[in-house]
GROMACS .gro file of C-alpha atoms in nm:
model
  323
    1MET     CA    1   5.546   6.691  -8.830
    2THR     CA    2   5.612   7.037  -8.682
    3ALA     CA    3   5.855   7.302  -8.805
    4PRO     CA    4   5.986   7.622  -8.632
    5VAL     CA    5   5.876   7.960  -8.761
    6GLU     CA    6   6.028   8.302  -8.714
    7ASP     CA    7   5.798   8.421  -8.427
    8GLY     CA    8   5.883   8.118  -8.216
    9ARG     CA    9   5.563   7.924  -8.277
   10THR     CA   10   5.547   7.591  -8.445
   11ALA     CA   11   5.355   7.520  -8.761
   12VAL     CA   12   5.180   7.191  -8.825
   13GLN     CA   13   5.299   7.015  -9.136
   14PRO     CA   14   5.077   6.759  -9.309
   15SER     CA   15   5.186   6.406  -9.234
   16ILE     CA   16   5.327   6.201  -9.515
   17ARG     CA   17   5.104   5.902  -9.595
   18GLY     CA   18   5.177   5.610  -9.816
   19PRO     CA   19   5.063   5.613 -10.179
   20ALA     CA   20   4.803   5.340 -10.111
   21ALA     CA   21   4.611   5.562  -9.868
   22SER     CA   22   4.526   5.823 -10.130
   23ASP     CA   23   4.541   5.612 -10.441
   24PRO     CA   24   4.191   5.582 -10.600
   25ALA     CA   25   4.300   5.269 -10.783
   26ALA     CA   26   4.378   5.098 -10.453
   27LYS     CA   27   4.030   5.186 -10.320
   28ARG     CA   28   3.872   5.039 -10.631
   29ARG     CA   29   4.074   4.721 -10.585
   30ARG     CA   30   3.949   4.688 -10.226
   31ALA     CA   31   3.584   4.753 -10.314
   32PRO     CA   32   3.519   4.416 -10.486
   33ARG     CA   33   3.649   4.237 -10.178
   34ARG     CA   34   3.402   4.428  -9.962
   35ARG     CA   35   3.115   4.349 -10.198
   36ILE     CA   36   3.209   3.980 -10.207
   37SER     CA   37   3.221   3.975  -9.830
   38HIS     CA   38   2.870   4.121  -9.802
   39ARG     CA   39   2.742   3.880 -10.065
   40ASN     CA   40   2.879   3.581  -9.876
   41GLN     CA   41   2.720   3.688  -9.550
   42GLY     CA   42   2.384   3.548  -9.661
   43TRP     CA   43   2.542   3.209  -9.731
   44ILE     CA   44   2.717   3.214  -9.394
   45TYR     CA   45   2.392   3.287  -9.211
   46ALA     CA   46   2.203   3.017  -9.404
   47ALA     CA   47   2.476   2.753  -9.373
   48PRO     CA   48   2.376   2.613  -9.028
   49THR     CA   49   2.013   2.568  -9.133
   50ALA     CA   50   2.114   2.421  -9.468
   51LEU     CA   51   2.350   2.178  -9.294
   52PHE     CA   52   2.078   2.078  -9.048
   53VAL     CA   53   1.827   2.015  -9.329
   54ALA     CA   54   2.083   1.820  -9.530
   55VAL     CA   55   2.191   1.597  -9.241
   56PHE     CA   56   1.851   1.533  -9.084
   57PHE     CA   57   1.620   1.542  -9.388
   58ILE     CA   58   1.782   1.513  -9.729
   59VAL     CA   59   2.031   1.240  -9.639
   60PRO     CA   60   1.771   1.025  -9.454
   61VAL     CA   61   1.526   1.064  -9.743
   62LEU     CA   62   1.791   0.947  -9.988
   63LEU     CA   63   1.871   0.649  -9.765
   64VAL     CA   64   1.501   0.563  -9.737
   65LEU     CA   65   1.472   0.591 -10.115
   66GLN     CA   66   1.759   0.347 -10.158
   67MET     CA   67   1.600   0.116  -9.902
   68SER     CA   68   1.263   0.130 -10.080
   69LEU     CA   69   1.427   0.012 -10.402
   70SER     CA   70   1.599  -0.286 -10.240
   71ASP     CA   71   1.507  -0.617 -10.083
   72TRP     CA   72   1.602  -0.501  -9.734
   73SER     CA   73   1.522  -0.715  -9.432
   74LEU     CA   74   1.556  -0.601  -9.073
   75PHE     CA   75   1.791  -0.890  -8.989
   76ALA     CA   76   1.943  -0.984  -9.328
   77GLY     CA   77   2.018  -0.631  -9.451
   78ASN     CA   78   2.028  -0.530  -9.819
   79ARG     CA   79   1.987  -0.829 -10.047
   80GLY     CA   80   1.979  -0.649 -10.379
   81PHE     CA   81   1.778  -0.421 -10.604
   82ASN     CA   82   1.413  -0.523 -10.652
   83ALA     CA   83   1.224  -0.209 -10.768
   84PRO     CA   84   0.931  -0.163 -10.795
   85GLU     CA   85   0.835  -0.471 -10.594
   86ASN     CA   86   0.836  -0.291 -10.258
   87TYR     CA   87   0.590  -0.027 -10.379
   88VAL     CA   88   0.357  -0.292 -10.518
   89ASP     CA   89   0.372  -0.480 -10.188
   90ALA     CA   90   0.319  -0.158  -9.993
   91VAL     CA   91  -0.004  -0.069 -10.170
   92GLY     CA   92  -0.112  -0.433 -10.166
   93THR     CA   93  -0.061  -0.477  -9.792
   94ARG     CA   94  -0.378  -0.611  -9.633
   95LEU     CA   95  -0.420  -0.319  -9.391
   96PHE     CA   96  -0.305  -0.043  -9.626
   97TRP     CA   97  -0.642   0.086  -9.746
   98PRO     CA   98  -0.818   0.033  -9.408
   99ALA     CA   99  -0.533   0.227  -9.243
  100VAL     CA  100  -0.560   0.508  -9.501
  101GLY     CA  101  -0.937   0.528  -9.453
  102PHE     CA  102  -0.913   0.531  -9.074
  103THR     CA  103  -0.636   0.793  -9.079
  104VAL     CA  104  -0.841   1.022  -9.303
  105LYS     CA  105  -1.148   0.975  -9.084
  106TYR     CA  106  -0.951   1.048  -8.770
  107THR     CA  107  -0.791   1.354  -8.933
  108VAL     CA  108  -1.123   1.507  -9.034
  109ILE     CA  109  -1.286   1.450  -8.693
  110THR     CA  110  -0.985   1.574  -8.497
  111THR     CA  111  -0.932   1.884  -8.712
  112VAL     CA  112  -1.293   1.999  -8.692
  113ILE     CA  113  -1.336   1.939  -8.318
  114LEU     CA  114  -0.993   2.066  -8.216
  115ILE     CA  115  -1.014   2.394  -8.408
  116ALA     CA  116  -1.373   2.454  -8.293
  117VAL     CA  117  -1.279   2.398  -7.927
  118ALA     CA  118  -0.963   2.609  -7.958
  119LEU     CA  119  -1.155   2.893  -8.122
  120GLY     CA  120  -1.418   2.885  -7.847
  121MET     CA  121  -1.147   2.895  -7.582
  122ALA     CA  122  -0.971   3.185  -7.755
  123LEU     CA  123  -1.296   3.384  -7.776
  124LEU     CA  124  -1.365   3.310  -7.409
  125VAL     CA  125  -1.032   3.454  -7.289
  126GLN     CA  126  -0.997   3.724  -7.553
  127GLU     CA  127  -1.052   4.014  -7.315
  128ALA     CA  128  -0.765   4.096  -7.080
  129SER     CA  129  -0.856   4.042  -6.716
  130ARG     CA  130  -0.721   3.863  -6.410
  131TRP     CA  131  -0.977   3.583  -6.444
  132ASN     CA  132  -0.902   3.536  -6.814
  133SER     CA  133  -0.530   3.524  -6.742
  134LEU     CA  134  -0.594   3.236  -6.503
  135LEU     CA  135  -0.806   3.059  -6.763
  136ARG     CA  136  -0.539   3.104  -7.030
  137THR     CA  137  -0.282   2.941  -6.805
  138ALA     CA  138  -0.517   2.656  -6.719
  139PHE     CA  139  -0.597   2.594  -7.087
  140LEU     CA  140  -0.229   2.600  -7.182
  141VAL     CA  141  -0.099   2.368  -6.907
  142PRO     CA  142  -0.182   2.038  -7.088
  143SER     CA  143   0.034   2.152  -7.382
  144ALA     CA  144   0.340   2.125  -7.159
  145LEU     CA  145   0.280   1.751  -7.120
  146GLY     CA  146   0.428   1.516  -7.375
  147LEU     CA  147   0.189   1.328  -7.599
  148ALA     CA  148   0.316   0.990  -7.481
  149ALA     CA  149   0.276   1.092  -7.117
  150ALA     CA  150  -0.076   1.226  -7.185
  151SER     CA  151  -0.166   0.898  -7.358
  152LEU     CA  152  -0.040   0.694  -7.063
  153LEU     CA  153  -0.238   0.916  -6.825
  154PHE     CA  154  -0.561   0.865  -7.017
  155TYR     CA  155  -0.488   0.494  -7.059
  156ALA     CA  156  -0.512   0.466  -6.680
  157LEU     CA  157  -0.825   0.684  -6.674
  158TYR     CA  158  -0.988   0.474  -6.949
  159ALA     CA  159  -0.924   0.142  -6.774
  160PRO     CA  160  -1.234  -0.073  -6.704
  161SER     CA  161  -1.186  -0.008  -6.332
  162GLY     CA  162  -1.068   0.350  -6.379
  163PRO     CA  163  -1.230   0.679  -6.280
  164PHE     CA  164  -1.414   0.736  -6.608
  165ALA     CA  165  -1.585   0.397  -6.588
  166GLY     CA  166  -1.703   0.484  -6.237
  167LEU     CA  167  -1.843   0.817  -6.356
  168LEU     CA  168  -2.031   0.643  -6.636
  169ALA     CA  169  -2.175   0.399  -6.384
  170LEU     CA  170  -2.300   0.691  -6.173
  171VAL     CA  171  -2.499   0.830  -6.466
  172GLY     CA  172  -2.640   0.488  -6.558
  173PHE     CA  173  -2.398   0.361  -6.823
  174GLY     CA  174  -2.251   0.021  -6.742
  175ASN     CA  175  -2.180  -0.133  -6.407
  176GLY     CA  176  -1.852   0.039  -6.327
  177SER     CA  177  -1.635  -0.180  -6.552
  178VAL     CA  178  -1.693  -0.023  -6.895
  179SER     CA  179  -1.395  -0.033  -7.136
  180LEU     CA  180  -1.378   0.294  -7.325
  181LEU     CA  181  -1.126   0.138  -7.563
  182GLY     CA  182  -1.311  -0.187  -7.624
  183THR     CA  183  -1.504  -0.099  -7.942
  184PRO     CA  184  -1.388   0.075  -8.261
  185ASN     CA  185  -1.607   0.382  -8.214
  186SER     CA  186  -1.534   0.426  -7.845
  187ALA     CA  187  -1.161   0.380  -7.910
  188LEU     CA  188  -1.168   0.645  -8.182
  189TRP     CA  189  -1.361   0.903  -7.981
  190SER     CA  190  -1.160   0.835  -7.667
  191THR     CA  191  -0.839   0.901  -7.860
  192VAL     CA  192  -0.984   1.219  -8.011
  193ALA     CA  193  -1.064   1.337  -7.657
  194VAL     CA  194  -0.699   1.289  -7.558
  195ILE     CA  195  -0.578   1.494  -7.854
  196VAL     CA  196  -0.827   1.774  -7.793
  197TRP     CA  197  -0.729   1.790  -7.426
  198ARG     CA  198  -0.358   1.792  -7.512
  199PHE     CA  199  -0.350   2.037  -7.805
  200ALA     CA  200  -0.649   2.270  -7.759
  201GLY     CA  201  -0.447   2.512  -7.548
  202PHE     CA  202  -0.171   2.536  -7.807
  203TYR     CA  203  -0.411   2.614  -8.090
  204MET     CA  204  -0.599   2.853  -7.860
  205LEU     CA  205  -0.275   3.047  -7.821
  206LEU     CA  206  -0.228   3.073  -8.198
  207LEU     CA  207  -0.585   3.191  -8.249
  208LEU     CA  208  -0.561   3.431  -7.956
  209VAL     CA  209  -0.267   3.603  -8.122
  210GLY     CA  210  -0.478   3.645  -8.435
  211LEU     CA  211  -0.774   3.779  -8.236
  212GLN     CA  212  -0.559   4.036  -8.059
  213GLY     CA  213  -0.428   4.151  -8.397
  214ILE     CA  214  -0.777   4.261  -8.507
  215PRO     CA  215  -0.811   4.640  -8.454
  216ALA     CA  216  -1.067   4.749  -8.196
  217ASP     CA  217  -1.191   5.015  -8.439
  218VAL     CA  218  -1.332   4.741  -8.662
  219TYR     CA  219  -1.549   4.606  -8.380
  220GLU     CA  220  -1.654   4.958  -8.285
  221ALA     CA  221  -1.760   5.028  -8.643
  222ALA     CA  222  -1.959   4.703  -8.650
  223ARG     CA  223  -2.140   4.798  -8.328
  224VAL     CA  224  -2.219   5.142  -8.468
  225ASP     CA  225  -2.371   4.978  -8.775
  226GLY     CA  226  -2.597   4.773  -8.547
  227ALA     CA  227  -2.425   4.433  -8.585
  228GLY     CA  228  -2.498   4.180  -8.312
  229ARG     CA  229  -2.254   3.932  -8.162
  230TRP     CA  230  -2.320   3.662  -8.420
  231GLN     CA  231  -2.301   3.905  -8.712
  232THR     CA  232  -1.978   4.054  -8.575
  233PHE     CA  233  -1.830   3.707  -8.534
  234ARG     CA  234  -1.938   3.595  -8.880
  235HIS     CA  235  -1.857   3.907  -9.083
  236VAL     CA  236  -1.567   4.057  -8.885
  237THR     CA  237  -1.387   3.803  -8.666
  238LEU     CA  238  -1.382   3.501  -8.898
  239PRO     CA  239  -1.265   3.687  -9.214
  240LEU     CA  240  -0.987   3.867  -9.026
  241LEU     CA  241  -0.888   3.544  -8.850
  242LYS     CA  242  -0.856   3.350  -9.175
  243SER     CA  243  -0.474   3.333  -9.175
  244SER     CA  244  -0.457   3.202  -8.818
  245LEU     CA  245  -0.728   2.947  -8.888
  246ALA     CA  246  -0.543   2.832  -9.200
  247LEU     CA  247  -0.220   2.788  -9.004
  248CYS     CA  248  -0.400   2.584  -8.736
  249THR     CA  249  -0.569   2.372  -9.003
  250ILE     CA  250  -0.240   2.291  -9.176
  251LEU     CA  251  -0.069   2.200  -8.849
  252CYS     CA  252  -0.363   1.992  -8.730
  253ILE     CA  253  -0.402   1.799  -9.056
  254THR     CA  254  -0.030   1.726  -9.076
  255GLY     CA  255  -0.013   1.610  -8.715
  256SER     CA  256  -0.325   1.393  -8.747
  257LEU     CA  257  -0.204   1.222  -9.063
  258LEU     CA  258   0.116   1.129  -8.879
  259ALA     CA  259  -0.064   1.002  -8.567
  260PHE     CA  260   0.120   0.720  -8.394
  261GLU     CA  261   0.191   0.757  -8.020
  262GLN     CA  262  -0.166   0.795  -7.900
  263PHE     CA  263  -0.295   0.489  -8.086
  264TYR     CA  264   0.013   0.280  -8.011
  265ILE     CA  265  -0.028   0.342  -7.637
  266LEU     CA  266  -0.406   0.347  -7.606
  267THR     CA  267  -0.528   0.083  -7.851
  268ARG     CA  268  -0.227  -0.090  -8.014
  269GLY     CA  269  -0.434  -0.081  -8.331
  270GLY     CA  270  -0.725  -0.267  -8.176
  271PRO     CA  271  -0.981  -0.385  -8.143
  272ASP     CA  272  -0.924  -0.617  -8.439
  273ASN     CA  273  -0.693  -0.371  -8.626
  274THR     CA  274  -0.970  -0.112  -8.659
  275THR     CA  275  -0.760   0.176  -8.525
  276VAL     CA  276  -0.438   0.118  -8.719
  277THR     CA  277  -0.304   0.443  -8.867
  278ILE     CA  278  -0.079   0.461  -9.169
  279VAL     CA  279   0.228   0.544  -8.956
  280GLN     CA  280   0.148   0.257  -8.722
  281LEU     CA  281   0.124   0.029  -9.025
  282ILE     CA  282   0.475   0.138  -9.127
  283TYR     CA  283   0.600   0.051  -8.778
  284ASN     CA  284   0.430  -0.288  -8.785
  285VAL     CA  285   0.571  -0.377  -9.127
  286ALA     CA  286   0.923  -0.271  -9.028
  287PHE     CA  287   0.952  -0.410  -8.674
  288GLN     CA  288   0.668  -0.654  -8.615
  289GLY     CA  289   0.568  -0.958  -8.815
  290ARG     CA  290   0.729  -0.907  -9.156
  291ASN     CA  291   1.041  -0.714  -9.045
  292ASP     CA  292   1.064  -0.580  -9.400
  293LEU     CA  293   1.239  -0.244  -9.404
  294GLY     CA  294   1.212  -0.216  -9.782
  295VAL     CA  295   0.832  -0.222  -9.785
  296ALA     CA  296   0.823   0.005  -9.480
  297ALA     CA  297   1.048   0.253  -9.661
  298ALA     CA  298   0.819   0.244  -9.965
  299LEU     CA  299   0.520   0.314  -9.739
  300SER     CA  300   0.709   0.604  -9.580
  301LEU     CA  301   0.778   0.765  -9.916
  302VAL     CA  302   0.413   0.723 -10.019
  303VAL     CA  303   0.307   0.901  -9.698
  304LEU     CA  304   0.567   1.175  -9.757
  305LEU     CA  305   0.441   1.230 -10.111
  306GLY     CA  306   0.083   1.248  -9.984
  307LEU     CA  307   0.179   1.505  -9.720
  308ILE     CA  308   0.360   1.719  -9.976
  309ILE     CA  309   0.057   1.716 -10.208
  310ILE     CA  310  -0.187   1.798  -9.925
  311ASN     CA  311   0.024   2.080  -9.780
  312ALA     CA  312   0.096   2.227 -10.122
  313SER     CA  313  -0.275   2.223 -10.204
  314GLN     CA  314  -0.359   2.397  -9.876
  315LEU     CA  315  -0.095   2.664  -9.923
  316THR     CA  316  -0.203   2.723 -10.284
  317ALA     CA  317  -0.568   2.758 -10.182
  318LEU     CA  318  -0.474   2.998  -9.903
  319ARG     CA  319  -0.261   3.209 -10.136
  320ASP     CA  320  -0.540   3.228 -10.396
  321LYS     CA  321  -0.794   3.338 -10.133
  322GLU     CA  322  -0.561   3.610 -10.006
  323ARG     CA  323  -0.519   3.742 -10.360
   0.00000   0.00000   0.00000
């Protein structure tokens, strides 16, 4: 408000505000609301992820648990509670232990070869240059292809009359009609080759990020101390790359234990059920032959428990080493 004064000028009068604007008690009453609002922001941000996990993980696991405790046929549905019969049948399935043994064997071979190849590729393209940029792109291209598509591609290449059989004939192996999937060992190593070709670029990228995070001063200090390439790799690169190697190992082990597409497309479990993985066994029990969803659900929970134990052990070992 303004008011006239004697010299003709106007004086500014303070505006009249409501009692709530200057009341300390009102401010104190509003403060808890503000604190509650900030406290709930974390729940709001986490709600979409929590909903996703609940809908696509917790609820299916509970349904599988119910199924594993029931006599549940693919065509007849739930025919009543029968625990723990499904778990006894799951462990007693004829191919259970052979499938576990083959899956573990495949996991060990794939993990060692894949990480070794990826590490070699990462070391090869570690330095920034135009040629290395081209190599990085070439190494990473197979990762853009789906695993099923890659398996179908190599299925054609592995055919008895395919290109690989012709190459083997040129170097003196076979007569041009060799089946690279015809024996247990050749089927295993042929499948490992597909996985290495498909995933080596992805793991190379993870290891390359770790390599580029190592300070150049560390390498310079090693060269000043007279360390050669092997000593630098052993005493500098590997220790500082431990976290990246651990991440690649965990991802590779988990993916190998859950192998399904490559063996389903390339070998169908053959020859003579020698390349049946544990996940493929679950599929066969559920949808082929027995059509028993209860036993398949019990097998699924056994695999889930095994994965939890293995991953927890790896993370615990990694945490202890870092300490």
